[in-house]
PDB file of C-alpha atoms in Angstrom:
ATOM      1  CA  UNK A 123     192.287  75.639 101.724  1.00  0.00           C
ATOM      2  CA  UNK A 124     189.394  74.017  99.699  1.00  0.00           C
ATOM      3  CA  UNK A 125     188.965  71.504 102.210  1.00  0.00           C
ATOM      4  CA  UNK A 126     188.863  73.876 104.858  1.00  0.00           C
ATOM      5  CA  UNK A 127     185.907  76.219 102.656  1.00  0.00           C
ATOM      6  CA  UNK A 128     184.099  73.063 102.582  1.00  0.00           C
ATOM      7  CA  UNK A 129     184.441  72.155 106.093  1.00  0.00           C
ATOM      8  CA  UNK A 130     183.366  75.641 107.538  1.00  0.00           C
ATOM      9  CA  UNK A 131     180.088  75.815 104.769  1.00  0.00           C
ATOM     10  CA  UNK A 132     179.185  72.380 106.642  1.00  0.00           C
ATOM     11  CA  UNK A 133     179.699  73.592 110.349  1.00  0.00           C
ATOM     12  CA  UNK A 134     177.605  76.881 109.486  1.00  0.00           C
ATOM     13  CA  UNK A 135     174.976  74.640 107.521  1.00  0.00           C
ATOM     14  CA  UNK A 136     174.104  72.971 110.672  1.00  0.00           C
ATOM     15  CA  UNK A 137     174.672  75.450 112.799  1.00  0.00           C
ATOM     16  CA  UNK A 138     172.205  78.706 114.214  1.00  0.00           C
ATOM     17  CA  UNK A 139     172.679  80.692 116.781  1.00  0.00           C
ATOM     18  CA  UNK A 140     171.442  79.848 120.470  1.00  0.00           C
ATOM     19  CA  UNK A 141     169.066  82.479 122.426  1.00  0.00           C
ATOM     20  CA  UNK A 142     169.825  84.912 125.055  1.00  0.00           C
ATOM     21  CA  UNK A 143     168.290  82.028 128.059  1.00  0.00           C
ATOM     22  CA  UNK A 144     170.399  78.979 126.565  1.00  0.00           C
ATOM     23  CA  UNK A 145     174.041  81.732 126.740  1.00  0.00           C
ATOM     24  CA  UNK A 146     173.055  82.475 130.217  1.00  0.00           C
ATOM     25  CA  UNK A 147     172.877  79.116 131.019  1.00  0.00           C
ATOM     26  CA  UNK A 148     175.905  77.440 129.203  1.00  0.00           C
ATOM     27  CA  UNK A 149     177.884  80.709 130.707  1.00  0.00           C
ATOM     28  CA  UNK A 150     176.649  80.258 134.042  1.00  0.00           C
ATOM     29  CA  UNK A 151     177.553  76.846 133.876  1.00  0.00           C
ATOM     30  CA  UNK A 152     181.065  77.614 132.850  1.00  0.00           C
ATOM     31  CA  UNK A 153     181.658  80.106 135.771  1.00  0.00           C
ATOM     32  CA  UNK A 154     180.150  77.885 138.384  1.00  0.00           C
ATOM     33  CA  UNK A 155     182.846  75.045 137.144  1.00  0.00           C
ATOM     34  CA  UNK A 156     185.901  77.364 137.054  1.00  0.00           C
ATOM     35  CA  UNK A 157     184.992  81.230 137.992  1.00  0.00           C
ATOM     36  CA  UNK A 158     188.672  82.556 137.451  1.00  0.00           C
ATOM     37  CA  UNK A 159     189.912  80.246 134.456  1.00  0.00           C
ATOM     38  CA  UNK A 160     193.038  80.592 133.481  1.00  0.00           C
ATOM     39  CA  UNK A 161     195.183  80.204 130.124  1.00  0.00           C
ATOM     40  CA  UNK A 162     197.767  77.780 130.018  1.00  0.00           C
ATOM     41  CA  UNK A 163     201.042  79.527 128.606  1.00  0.00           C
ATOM     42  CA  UNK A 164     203.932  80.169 131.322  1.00  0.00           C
ATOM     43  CA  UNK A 165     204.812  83.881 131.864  1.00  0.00           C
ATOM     44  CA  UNK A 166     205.820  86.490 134.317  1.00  0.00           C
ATOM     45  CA  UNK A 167     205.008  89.986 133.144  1.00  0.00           C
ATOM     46  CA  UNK A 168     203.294  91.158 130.258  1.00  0.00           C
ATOM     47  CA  UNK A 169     206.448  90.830 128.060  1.00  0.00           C
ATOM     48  CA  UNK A 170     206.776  87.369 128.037  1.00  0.00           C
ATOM     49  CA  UNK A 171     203.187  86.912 127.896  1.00  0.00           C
ATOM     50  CA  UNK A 172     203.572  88.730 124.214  1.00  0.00           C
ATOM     51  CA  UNK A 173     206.393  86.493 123.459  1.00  0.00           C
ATOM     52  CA  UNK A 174     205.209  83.431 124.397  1.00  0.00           C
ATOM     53  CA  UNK A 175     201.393  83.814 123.089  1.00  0.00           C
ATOM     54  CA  UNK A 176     203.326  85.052 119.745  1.00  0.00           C
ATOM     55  CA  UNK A 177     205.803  81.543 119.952  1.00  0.00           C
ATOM     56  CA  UNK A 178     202.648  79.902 120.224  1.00  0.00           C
ATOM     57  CA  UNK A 179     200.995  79.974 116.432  1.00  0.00           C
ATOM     58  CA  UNK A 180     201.407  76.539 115.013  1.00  0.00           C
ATOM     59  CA  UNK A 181     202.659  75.250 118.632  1.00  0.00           C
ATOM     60  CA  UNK A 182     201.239  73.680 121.621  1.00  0.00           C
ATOM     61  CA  UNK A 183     201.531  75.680 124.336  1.00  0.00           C
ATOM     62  CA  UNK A 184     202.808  72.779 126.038  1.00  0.00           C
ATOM     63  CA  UNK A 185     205.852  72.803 123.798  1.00  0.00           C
ATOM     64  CA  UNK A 186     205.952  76.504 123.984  1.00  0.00           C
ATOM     65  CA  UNK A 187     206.339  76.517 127.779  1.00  0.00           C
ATOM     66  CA  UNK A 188     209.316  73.756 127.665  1.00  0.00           C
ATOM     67  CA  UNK A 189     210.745  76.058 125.195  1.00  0.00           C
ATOM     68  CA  UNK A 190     210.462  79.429 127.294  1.00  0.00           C
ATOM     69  CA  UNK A 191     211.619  77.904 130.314  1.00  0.00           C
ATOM     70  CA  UNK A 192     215.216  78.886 130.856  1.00  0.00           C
ATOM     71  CA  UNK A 193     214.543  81.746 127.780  1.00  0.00           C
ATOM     72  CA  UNK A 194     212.307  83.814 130.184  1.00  0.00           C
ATOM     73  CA  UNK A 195     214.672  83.061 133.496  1.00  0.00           C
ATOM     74  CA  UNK A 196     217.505  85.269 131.647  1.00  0.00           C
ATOM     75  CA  UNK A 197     215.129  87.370 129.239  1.00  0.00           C
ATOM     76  CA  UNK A 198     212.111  88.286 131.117  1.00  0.00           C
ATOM     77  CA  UNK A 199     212.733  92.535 129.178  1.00  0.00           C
ATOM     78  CA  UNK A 200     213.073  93.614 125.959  1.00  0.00           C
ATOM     79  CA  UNK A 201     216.153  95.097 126.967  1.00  0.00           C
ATOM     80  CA  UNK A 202     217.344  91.698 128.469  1.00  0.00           C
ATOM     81  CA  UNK A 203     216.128  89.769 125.199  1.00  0.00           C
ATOM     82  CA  UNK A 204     218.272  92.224 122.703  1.00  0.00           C
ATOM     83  CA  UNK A 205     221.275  91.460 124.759  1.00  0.00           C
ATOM     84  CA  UNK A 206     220.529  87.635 124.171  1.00  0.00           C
ATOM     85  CA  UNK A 207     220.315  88.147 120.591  1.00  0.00           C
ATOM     86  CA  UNK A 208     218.541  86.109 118.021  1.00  0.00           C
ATOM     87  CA  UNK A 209     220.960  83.121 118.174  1.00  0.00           C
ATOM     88  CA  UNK A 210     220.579  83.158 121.821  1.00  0.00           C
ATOM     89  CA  UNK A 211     216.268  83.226 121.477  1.00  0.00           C
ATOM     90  CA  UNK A 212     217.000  80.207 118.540  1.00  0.00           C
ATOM     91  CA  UNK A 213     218.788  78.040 120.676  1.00  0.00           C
ATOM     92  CA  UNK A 214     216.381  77.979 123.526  1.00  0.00           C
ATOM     93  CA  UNK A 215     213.366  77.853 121.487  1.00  0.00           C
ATOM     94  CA  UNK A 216     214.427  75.920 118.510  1.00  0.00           C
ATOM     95  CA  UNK A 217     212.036  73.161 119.105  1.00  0.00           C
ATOM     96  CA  UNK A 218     209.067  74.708 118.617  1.00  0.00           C
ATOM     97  CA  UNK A 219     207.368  75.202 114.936  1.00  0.00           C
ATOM     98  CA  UNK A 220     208.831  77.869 112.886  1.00  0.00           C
ATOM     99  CA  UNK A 221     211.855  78.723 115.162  1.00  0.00           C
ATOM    100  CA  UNK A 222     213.987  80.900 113.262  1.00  0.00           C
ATOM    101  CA  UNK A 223     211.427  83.465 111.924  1.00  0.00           C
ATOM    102  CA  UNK A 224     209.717  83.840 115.361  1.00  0.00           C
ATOM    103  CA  UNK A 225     213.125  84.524 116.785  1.00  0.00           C
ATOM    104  CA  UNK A 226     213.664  86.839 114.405  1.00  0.00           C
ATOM    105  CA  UNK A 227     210.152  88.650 115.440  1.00  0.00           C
ATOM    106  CA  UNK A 228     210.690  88.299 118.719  1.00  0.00           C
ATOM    107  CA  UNK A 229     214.030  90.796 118.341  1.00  0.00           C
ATOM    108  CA  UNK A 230     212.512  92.925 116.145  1.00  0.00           C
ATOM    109  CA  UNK A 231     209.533  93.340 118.785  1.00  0.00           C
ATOM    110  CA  UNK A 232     212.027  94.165 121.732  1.00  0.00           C
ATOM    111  CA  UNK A 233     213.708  97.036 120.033  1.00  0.00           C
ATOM    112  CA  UNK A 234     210.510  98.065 118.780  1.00  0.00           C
ATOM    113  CA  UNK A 235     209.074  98.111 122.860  1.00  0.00           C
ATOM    114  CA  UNK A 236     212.249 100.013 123.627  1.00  0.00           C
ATOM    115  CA  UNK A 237     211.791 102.290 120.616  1.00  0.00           C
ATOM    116  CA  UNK A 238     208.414 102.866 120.472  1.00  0.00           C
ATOM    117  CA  UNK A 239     206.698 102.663 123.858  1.00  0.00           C
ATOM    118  CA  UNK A 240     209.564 103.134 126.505  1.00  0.00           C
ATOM    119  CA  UNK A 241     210.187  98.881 126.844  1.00  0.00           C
ATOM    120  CA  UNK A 242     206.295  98.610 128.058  1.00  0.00           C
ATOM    121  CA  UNK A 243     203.858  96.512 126.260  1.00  0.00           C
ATOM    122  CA  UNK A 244     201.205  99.224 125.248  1.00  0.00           C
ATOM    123  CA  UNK A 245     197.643  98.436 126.152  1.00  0.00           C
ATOM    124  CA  UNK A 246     195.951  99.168 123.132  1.00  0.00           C
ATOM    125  CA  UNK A 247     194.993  96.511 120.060  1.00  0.00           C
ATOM    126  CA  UNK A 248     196.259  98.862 117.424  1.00  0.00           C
ATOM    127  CA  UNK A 249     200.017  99.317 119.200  1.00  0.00           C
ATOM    128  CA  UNK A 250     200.266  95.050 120.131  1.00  0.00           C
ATOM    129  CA  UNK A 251     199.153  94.671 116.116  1.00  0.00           C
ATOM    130  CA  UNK A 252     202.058  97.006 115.062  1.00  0.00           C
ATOM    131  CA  UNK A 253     204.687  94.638 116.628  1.00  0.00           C
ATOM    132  CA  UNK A 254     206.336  91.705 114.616  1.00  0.00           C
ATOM    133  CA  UNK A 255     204.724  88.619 114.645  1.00  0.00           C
ATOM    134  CA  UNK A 256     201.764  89.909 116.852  1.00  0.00           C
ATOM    135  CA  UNK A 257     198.177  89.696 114.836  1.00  0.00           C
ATOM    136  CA  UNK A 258     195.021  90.368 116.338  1.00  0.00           C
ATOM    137  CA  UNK A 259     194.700  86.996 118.071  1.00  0.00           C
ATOM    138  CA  UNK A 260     198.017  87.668 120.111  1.00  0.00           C
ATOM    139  CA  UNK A 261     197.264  91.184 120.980  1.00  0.00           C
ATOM    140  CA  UNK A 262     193.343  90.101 121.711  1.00  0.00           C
ATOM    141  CA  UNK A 263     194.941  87.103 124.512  1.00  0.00           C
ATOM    142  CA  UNK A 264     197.062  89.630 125.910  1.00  0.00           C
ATOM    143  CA  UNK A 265     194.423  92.225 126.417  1.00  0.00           C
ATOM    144  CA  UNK A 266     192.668  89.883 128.327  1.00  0.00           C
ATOM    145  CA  UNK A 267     194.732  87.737 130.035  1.00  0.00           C
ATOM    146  CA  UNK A 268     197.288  90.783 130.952  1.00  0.00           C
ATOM    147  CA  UNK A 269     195.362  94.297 131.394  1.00  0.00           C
ATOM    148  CA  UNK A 270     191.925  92.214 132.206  1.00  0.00           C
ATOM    149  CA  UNK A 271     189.574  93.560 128.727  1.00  0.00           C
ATOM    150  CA  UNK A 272     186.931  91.442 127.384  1.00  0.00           C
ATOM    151  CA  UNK A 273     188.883  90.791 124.185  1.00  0.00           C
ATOM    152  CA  UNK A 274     187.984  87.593 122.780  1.00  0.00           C
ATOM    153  CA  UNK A 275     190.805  85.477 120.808  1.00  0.00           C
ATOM    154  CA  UNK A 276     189.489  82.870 118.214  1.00  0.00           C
ATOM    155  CA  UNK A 277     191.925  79.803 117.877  1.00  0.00           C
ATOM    156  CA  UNK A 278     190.686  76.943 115.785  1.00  0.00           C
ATOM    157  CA  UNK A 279     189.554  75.058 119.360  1.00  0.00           C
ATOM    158  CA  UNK A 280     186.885  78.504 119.424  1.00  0.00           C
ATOM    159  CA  UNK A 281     186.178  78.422 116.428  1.00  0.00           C
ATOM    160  CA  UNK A 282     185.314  74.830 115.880  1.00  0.00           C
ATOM    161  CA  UNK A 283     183.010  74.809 119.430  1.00  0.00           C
ATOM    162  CA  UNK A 284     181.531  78.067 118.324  1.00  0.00           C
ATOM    163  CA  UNK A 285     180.308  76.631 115.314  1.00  0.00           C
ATOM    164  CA  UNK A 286     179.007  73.416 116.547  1.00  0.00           C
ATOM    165  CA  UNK A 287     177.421  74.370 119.460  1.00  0.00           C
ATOM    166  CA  UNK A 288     175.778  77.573 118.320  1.00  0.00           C
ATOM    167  CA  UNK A 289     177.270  79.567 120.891  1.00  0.00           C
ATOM    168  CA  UNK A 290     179.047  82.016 118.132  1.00  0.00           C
ATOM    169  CA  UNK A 291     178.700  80.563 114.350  1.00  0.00           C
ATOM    170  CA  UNK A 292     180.793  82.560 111.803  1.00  0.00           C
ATOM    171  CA  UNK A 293     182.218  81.649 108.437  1.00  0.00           C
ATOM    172  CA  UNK A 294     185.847  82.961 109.848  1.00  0.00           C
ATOM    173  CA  UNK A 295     187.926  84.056 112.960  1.00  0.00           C
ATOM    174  CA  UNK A 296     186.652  87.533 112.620  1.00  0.00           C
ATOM    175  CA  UNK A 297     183.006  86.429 112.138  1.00  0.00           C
ATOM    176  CA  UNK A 298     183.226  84.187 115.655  1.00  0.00           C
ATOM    177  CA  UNK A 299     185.055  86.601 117.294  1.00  0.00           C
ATOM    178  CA  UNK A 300     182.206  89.678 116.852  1.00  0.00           C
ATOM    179  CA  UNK A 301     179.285  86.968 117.769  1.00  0.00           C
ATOM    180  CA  UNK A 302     181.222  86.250 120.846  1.00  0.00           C
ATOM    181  CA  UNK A 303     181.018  89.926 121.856  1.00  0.00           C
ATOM    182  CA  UNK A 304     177.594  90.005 120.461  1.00  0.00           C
ATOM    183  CA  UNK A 305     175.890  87.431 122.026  1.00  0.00           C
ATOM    184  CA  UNK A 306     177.567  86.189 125.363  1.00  0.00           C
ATOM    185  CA  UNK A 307     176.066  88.069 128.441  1.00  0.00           C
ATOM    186  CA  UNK A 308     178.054  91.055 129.341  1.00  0.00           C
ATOM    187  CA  UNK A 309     178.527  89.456 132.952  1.00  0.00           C
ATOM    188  CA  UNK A 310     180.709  86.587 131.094  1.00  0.00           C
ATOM    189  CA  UNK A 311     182.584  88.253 128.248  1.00  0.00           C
ATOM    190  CA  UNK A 312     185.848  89.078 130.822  1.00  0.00           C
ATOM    191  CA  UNK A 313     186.431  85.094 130.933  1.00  0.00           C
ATOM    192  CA  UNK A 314     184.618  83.792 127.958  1.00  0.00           C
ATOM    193  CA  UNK A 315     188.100  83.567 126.030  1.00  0.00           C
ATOM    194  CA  UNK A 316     189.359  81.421 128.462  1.00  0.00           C
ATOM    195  CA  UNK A 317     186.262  79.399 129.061  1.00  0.00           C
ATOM    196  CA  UNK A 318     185.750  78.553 125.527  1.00  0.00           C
ATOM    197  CA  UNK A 319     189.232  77.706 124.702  1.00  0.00           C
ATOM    198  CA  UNK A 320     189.616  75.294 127.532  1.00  0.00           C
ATOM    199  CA  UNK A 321     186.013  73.577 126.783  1.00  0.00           C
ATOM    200  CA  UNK A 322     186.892  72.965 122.982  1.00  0.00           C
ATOM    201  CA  UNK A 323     190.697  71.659 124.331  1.00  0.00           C
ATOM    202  CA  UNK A 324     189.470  69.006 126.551  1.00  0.00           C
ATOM    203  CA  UNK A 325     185.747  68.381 126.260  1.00  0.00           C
ATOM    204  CA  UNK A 326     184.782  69.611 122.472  1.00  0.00           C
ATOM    205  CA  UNK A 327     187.522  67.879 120.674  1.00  0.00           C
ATOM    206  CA  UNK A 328     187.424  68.257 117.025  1.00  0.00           C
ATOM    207  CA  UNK A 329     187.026  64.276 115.815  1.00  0.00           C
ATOM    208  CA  UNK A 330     184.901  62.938 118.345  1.00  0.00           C
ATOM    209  CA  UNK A 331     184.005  65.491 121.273  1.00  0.00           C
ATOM    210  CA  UNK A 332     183.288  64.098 124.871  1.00  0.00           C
ATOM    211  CA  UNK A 333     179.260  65.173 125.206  1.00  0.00           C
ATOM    212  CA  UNK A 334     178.809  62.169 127.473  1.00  0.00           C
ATOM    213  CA  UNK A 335     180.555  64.600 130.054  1.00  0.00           C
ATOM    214  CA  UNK A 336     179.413  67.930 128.529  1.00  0.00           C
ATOM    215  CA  UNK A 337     178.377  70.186 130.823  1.00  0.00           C
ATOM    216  CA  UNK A 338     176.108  72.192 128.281  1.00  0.00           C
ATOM    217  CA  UNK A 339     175.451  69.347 125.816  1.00  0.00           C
ATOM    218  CA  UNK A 340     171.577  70.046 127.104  1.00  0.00           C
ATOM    219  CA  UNK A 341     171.821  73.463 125.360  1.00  0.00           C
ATOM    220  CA  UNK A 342     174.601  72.690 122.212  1.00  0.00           C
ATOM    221  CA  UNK A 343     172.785  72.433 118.999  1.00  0.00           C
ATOM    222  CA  UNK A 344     175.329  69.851 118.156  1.00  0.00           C
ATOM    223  CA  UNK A 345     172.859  67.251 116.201  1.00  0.00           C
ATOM    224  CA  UNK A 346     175.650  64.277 116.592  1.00  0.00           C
ATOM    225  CA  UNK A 347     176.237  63.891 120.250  1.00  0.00           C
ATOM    226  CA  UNK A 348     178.890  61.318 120.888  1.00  0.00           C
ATOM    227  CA  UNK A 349     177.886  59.103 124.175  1.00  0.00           C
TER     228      UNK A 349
END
């Protein structure tokens, strides 16, 4: 954790926030690469979007998708995932990081659906938070990726490029996540999860981040551009 402290006071001692011109442009660029991005966990309806984005803390999304596979081809319902039961969620996802709690959640959520909101996934940030094992991040991807609000997630890929590049400094999650809505055009904030995410997975990599091939390295405030 004291590492971490330390790590964050550098990122935000180098950091400062870009202007309004320089978020137009890196946004603009962004949509004229990919204007409908997409996220990258498998799922059919909103239920196993919950599930799987809630499988996915401390977990690739890779490994959650391998994982969810077969799980979602016989429990794509709440109802349908009660009547697996939690040994039946455990042996399909029991690769993945933290199996047996998040199987336990993952009941606990489906009777609460069923319970609580008639087996729908509610639409609101306040009901997704009220559900086992789903914290703002979860409820903020599904918001956005599922009912389509400009909800913006902050994983550690976010939060790292937010930081370095100026786009949305903050000493935590919660800090990023409010300069995200605060300073990214309104014309971008639908996508800017996604965008974000998938720049600081592939091209902002945390040891040595591609800016040879950055599309907005002209506007990052990053002072030590790799070649």
């Amino acid at each position: 954790m004291l590492a971490r402290s330390r790590a964050i006071g550098h990122i935000q001692a180098m950091t400062r926030q870009l202007d309004y011109p320089a978020m137009q442009r890196i946004f603009s660029r962004f949509q004229a690469l990919e204007a409908e991005p997409k996220g990258e966990l498998d799922h059919t309806n909103a239920f196993t979007l919950v599930v799987a984005v809630a499988l996915s803390a401390q977990a690739t999304d890779v490994g959650v998708n391998k994982a969810t596979r077969k799980l979602f081809e016989i429990a794509d319902t709440p109802a349908k995932m009660l009547a697996l039961g939690e040994d039946g969620v455990i042996e399909h996802i029991k690769t993945i990081g933290l199996y047996r709690n998040k199987a336990k959640n993952v009941i606990k959520l489906s009777q609460l659906l069923i319970d609580n909101f008639g087996g729908e996934v509610p639409s609101s940030r306040a009901a997704l938070v009220s559900l086992p094992g789903v914290g703002r991040k979860t409820a903020n991807v599904v918001l956005n990726m599922w009912f389509g609000q400009p909800s913006q997630a902050v994983d550690t890929h976010i939060f790292r490029l937010g930081n370095r590049s100026g786009i949305a400094p903050g000493k935590d999650e919660t800090a990023v996540e409010r300069a995200i809505e605060d300073n990214v055009p309104a014309e971008f904030q639908r996508h800017a999860h996604h965008w974000l995410i998938l720049h600081g997975r592939y091209i902002c990599i945390a040891r040595k981040p591609k800016c040879g091939i950055c599309p907005i390295a002209d506007d990052c405030l990053f002072e030590e551009k790799t070649q």
